[in-house]
mmCIF file with all atom_site columns, C-alpha atoms in Angstrom:
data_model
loop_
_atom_site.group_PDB
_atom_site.id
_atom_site.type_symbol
_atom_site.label_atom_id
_atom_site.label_alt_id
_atom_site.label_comp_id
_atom_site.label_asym_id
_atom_site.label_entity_id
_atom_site.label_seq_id
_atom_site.pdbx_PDB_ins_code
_atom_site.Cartn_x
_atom_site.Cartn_y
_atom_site.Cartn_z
_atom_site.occupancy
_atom_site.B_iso_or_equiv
_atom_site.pdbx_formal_charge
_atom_site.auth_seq_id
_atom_site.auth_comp_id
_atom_site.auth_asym_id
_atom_site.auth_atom_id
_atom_site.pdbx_PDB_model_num
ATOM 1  C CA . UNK V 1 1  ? -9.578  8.529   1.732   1.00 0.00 ? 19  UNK V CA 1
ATOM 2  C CA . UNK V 1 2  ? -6.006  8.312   2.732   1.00 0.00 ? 20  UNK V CA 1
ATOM 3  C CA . UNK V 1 3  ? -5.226  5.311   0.873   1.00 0.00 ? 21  UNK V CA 1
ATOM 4  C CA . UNK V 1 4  ? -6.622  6.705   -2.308  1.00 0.00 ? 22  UNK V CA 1
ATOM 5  C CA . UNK V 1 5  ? -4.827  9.636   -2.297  1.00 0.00 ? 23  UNK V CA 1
ATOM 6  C CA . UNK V 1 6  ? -1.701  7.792   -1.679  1.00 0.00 ? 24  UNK V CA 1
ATOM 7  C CA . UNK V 1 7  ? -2.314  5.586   -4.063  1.00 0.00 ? 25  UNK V CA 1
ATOM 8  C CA . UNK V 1 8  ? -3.303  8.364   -6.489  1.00 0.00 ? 26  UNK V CA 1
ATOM 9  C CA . UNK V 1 9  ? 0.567   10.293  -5.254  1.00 0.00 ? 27  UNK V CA 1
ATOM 10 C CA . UNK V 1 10 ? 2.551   6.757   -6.235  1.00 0.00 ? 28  UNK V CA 1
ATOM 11 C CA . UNK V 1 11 ? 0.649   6.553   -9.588  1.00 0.00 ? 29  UNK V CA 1
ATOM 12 C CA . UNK V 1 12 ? 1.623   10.323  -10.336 1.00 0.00 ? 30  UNK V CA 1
ATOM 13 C CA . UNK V 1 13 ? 5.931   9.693   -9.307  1.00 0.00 ? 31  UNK V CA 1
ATOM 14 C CA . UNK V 1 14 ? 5.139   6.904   -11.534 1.00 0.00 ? 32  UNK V CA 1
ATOM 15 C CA . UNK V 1 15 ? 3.782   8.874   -14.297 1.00 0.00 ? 33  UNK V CA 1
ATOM 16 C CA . UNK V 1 16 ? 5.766   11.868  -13.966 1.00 0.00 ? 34  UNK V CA 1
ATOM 17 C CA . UNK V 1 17 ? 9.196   11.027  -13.127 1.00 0.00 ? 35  UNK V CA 1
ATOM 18 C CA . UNK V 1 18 ? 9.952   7.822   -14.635 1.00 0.00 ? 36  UNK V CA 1
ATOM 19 C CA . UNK V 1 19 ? 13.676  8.890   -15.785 1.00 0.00 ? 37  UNK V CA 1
ATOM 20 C CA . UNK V 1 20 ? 14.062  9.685   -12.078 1.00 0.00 ? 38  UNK V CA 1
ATOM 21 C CA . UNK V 1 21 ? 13.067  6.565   -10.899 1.00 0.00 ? 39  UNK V CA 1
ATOM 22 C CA . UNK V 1 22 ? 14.817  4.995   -13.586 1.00 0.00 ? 40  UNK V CA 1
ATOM 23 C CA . UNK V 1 23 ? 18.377  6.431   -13.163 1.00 0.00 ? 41  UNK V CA 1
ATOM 24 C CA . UNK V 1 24 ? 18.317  5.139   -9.791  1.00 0.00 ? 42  UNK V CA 1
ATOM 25 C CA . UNK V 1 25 ? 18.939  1.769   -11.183 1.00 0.00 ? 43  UNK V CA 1
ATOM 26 C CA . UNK V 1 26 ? 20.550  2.440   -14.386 1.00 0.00 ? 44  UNK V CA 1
ATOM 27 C CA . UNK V 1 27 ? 24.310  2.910   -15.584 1.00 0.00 ? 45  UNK V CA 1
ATOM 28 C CA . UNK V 1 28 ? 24.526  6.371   -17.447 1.00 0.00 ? 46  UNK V CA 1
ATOM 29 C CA . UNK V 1 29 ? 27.336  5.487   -19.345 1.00 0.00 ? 47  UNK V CA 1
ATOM 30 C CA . UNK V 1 30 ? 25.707  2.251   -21.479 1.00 0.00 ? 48  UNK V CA 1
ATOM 31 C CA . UNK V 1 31 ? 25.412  2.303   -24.667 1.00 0.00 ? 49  UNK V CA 1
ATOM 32 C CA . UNK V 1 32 ? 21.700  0.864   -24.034 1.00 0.00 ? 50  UNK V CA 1
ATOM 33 C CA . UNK V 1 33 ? 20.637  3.627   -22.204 1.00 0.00 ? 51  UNK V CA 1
ATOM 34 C CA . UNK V 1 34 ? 18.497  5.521   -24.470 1.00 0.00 ? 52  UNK V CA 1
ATOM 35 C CA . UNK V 1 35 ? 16.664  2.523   -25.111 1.00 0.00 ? 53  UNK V CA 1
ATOM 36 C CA . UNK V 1 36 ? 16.266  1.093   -21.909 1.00 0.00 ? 54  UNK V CA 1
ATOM 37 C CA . UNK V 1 37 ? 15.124  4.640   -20.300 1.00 0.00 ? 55  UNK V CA 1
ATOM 38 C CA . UNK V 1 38 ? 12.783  4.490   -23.196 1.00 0.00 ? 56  UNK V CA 1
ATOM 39 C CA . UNK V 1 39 ? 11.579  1.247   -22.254 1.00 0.00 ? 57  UNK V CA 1
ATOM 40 C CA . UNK V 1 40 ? 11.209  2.043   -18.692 1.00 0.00 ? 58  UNK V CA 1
ATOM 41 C CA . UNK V 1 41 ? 9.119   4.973   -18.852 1.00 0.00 ? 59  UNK V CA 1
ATOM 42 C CA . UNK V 1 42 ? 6.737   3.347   -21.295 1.00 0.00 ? 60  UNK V CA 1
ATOM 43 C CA . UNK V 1 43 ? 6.135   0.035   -18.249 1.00 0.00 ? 61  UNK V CA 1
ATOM 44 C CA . UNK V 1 44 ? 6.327   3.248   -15.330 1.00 0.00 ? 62  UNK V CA 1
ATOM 45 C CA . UNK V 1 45 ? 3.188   4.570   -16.677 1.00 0.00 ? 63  UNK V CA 1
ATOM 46 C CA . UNK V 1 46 ? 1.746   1.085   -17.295 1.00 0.00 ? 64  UNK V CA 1
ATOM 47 C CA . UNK V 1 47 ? 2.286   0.669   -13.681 1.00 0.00 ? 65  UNK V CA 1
ATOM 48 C CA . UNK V 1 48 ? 1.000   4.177   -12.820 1.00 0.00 ? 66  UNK V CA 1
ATOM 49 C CA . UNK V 1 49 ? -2.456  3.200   -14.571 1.00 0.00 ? 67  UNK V CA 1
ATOM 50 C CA . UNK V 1 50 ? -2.081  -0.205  -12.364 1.00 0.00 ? 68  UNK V CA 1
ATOM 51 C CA . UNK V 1 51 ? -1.509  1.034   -9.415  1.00 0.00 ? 69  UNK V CA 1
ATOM 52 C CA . UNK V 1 52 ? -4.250  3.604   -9.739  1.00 0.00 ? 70  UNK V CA 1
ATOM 53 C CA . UNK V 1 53 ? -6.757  0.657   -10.236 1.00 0.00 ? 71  UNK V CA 1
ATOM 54 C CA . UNK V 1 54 ? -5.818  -1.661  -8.034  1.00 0.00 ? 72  UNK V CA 1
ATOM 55 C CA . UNK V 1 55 ? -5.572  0.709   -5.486  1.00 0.00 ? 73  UNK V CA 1
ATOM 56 C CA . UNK V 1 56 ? -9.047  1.678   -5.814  1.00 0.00 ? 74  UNK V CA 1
ATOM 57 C CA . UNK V 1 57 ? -10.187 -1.546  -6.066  1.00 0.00 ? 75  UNK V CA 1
ATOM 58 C CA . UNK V 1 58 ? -9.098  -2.696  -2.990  1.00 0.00 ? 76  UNK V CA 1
ATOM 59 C CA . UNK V 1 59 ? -10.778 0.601   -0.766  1.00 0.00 ? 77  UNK V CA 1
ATOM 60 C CA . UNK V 1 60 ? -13.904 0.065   -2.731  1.00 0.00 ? 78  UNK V CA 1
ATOM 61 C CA . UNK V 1 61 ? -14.060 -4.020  -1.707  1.00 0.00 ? 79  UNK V CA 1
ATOM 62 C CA . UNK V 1 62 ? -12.809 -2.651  1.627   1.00 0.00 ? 80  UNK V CA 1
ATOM 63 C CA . UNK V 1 63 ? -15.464 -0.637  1.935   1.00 0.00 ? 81  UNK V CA 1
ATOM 64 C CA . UNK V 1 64 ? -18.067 -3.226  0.789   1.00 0.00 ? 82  UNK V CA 1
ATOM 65 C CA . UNK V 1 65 ? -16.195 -5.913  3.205   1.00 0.00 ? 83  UNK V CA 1
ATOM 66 C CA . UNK V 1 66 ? -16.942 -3.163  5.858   1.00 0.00 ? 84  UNK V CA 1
ATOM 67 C CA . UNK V 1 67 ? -20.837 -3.431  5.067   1.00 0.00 ? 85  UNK V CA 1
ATOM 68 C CA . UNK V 1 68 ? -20.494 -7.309  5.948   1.00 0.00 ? 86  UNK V CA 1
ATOM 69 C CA . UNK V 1 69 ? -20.675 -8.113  2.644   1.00 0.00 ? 87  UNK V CA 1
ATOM 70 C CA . UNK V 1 70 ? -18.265 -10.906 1.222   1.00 0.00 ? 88  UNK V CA 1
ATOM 71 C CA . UNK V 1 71 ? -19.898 -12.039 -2.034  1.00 0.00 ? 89  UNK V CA 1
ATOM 72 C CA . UNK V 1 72 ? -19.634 -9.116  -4.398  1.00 0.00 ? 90  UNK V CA 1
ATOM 73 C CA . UNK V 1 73 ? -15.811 -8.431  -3.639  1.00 0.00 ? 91  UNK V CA 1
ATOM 74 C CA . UNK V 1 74 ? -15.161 -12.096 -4.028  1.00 0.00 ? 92  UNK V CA 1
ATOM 75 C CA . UNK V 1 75 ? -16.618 -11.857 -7.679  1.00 0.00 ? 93  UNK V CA 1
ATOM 76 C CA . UNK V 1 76 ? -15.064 -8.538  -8.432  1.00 0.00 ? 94  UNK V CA 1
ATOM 77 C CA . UNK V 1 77 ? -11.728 -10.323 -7.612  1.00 0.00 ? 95  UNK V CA 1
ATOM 78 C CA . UNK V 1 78 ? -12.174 -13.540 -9.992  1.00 0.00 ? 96  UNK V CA 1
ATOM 79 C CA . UNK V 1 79 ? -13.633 -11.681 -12.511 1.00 0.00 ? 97  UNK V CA 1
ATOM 80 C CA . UNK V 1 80 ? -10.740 -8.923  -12.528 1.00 0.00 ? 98  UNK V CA 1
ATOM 81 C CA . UNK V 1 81 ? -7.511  -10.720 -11.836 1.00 0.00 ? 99  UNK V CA 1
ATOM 82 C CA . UNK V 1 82 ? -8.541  -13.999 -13.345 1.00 0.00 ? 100 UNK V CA 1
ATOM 83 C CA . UNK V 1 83 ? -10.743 -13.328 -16.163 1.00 0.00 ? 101 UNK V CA 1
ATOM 84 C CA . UNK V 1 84 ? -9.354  -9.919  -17.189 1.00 0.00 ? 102 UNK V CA 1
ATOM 85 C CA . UNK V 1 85 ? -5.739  -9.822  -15.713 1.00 0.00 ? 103 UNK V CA 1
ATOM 86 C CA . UNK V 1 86 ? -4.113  -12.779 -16.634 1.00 0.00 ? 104 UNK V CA 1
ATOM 87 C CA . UNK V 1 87 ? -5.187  -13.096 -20.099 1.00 0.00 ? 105 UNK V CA 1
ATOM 88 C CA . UNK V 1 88 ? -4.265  -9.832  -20.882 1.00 0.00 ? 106 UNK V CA 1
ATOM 89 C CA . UNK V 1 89 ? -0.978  -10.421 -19.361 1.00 0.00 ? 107 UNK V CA 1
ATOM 90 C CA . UNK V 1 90 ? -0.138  -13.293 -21.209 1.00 0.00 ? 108 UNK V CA 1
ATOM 91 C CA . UNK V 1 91 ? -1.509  -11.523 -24.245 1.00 0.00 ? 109 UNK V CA 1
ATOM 92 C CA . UNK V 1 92 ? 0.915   -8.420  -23.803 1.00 0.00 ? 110 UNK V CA 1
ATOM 93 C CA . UNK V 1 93 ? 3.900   -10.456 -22.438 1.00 0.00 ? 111 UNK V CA 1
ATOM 94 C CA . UNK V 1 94 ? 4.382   -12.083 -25.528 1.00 0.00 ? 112 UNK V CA 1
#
């Protein structure tokens, strides 16, 4: 329970305050700054919905690890990350 409502906090500073987060690294005097603030909250709350997932995804194959059971989280992970995440990273990173 703790994990997921950390995990669930994180995702929300993502969401919410990505021009916070974003000013920590930026220079407010560039010319690019509009743009690249833009740019940064759009991938924050990309990572907000990621982090979200992935963090319940690993207390729900924690929990089913917990039951003794290795075989279901195993597939979970091949068919998330390998069949679903990669493709539709190299999809979207092009």
């Amino acid at each position: 329970m703790f994990t997921f409502c950390f995990v669930t906090l994180v995702a929300l500073i993502f969401f919410f305050l990505p021009k916070e987060l974003a000013d920590i690294y930026l220079n407010k005097n560039s010319v690019t700054y509009p743009l690249i603030l833009h740019l940064a909250a759009v991938l924050f709350s990309i990572v907000a919905v990621n982090r979200f997932l992935d963090g319940f995804r690993n207390v729900i194959t924690g929990a089913v690890r917990g039951l003794l059971d290795a075989r279901y989280p195993m597939l979970l992970s091949l068919i998330l990350i390998w069949l679903v995440g990669i493709p539709l990273s190299i999809v979207t990173g092009k």
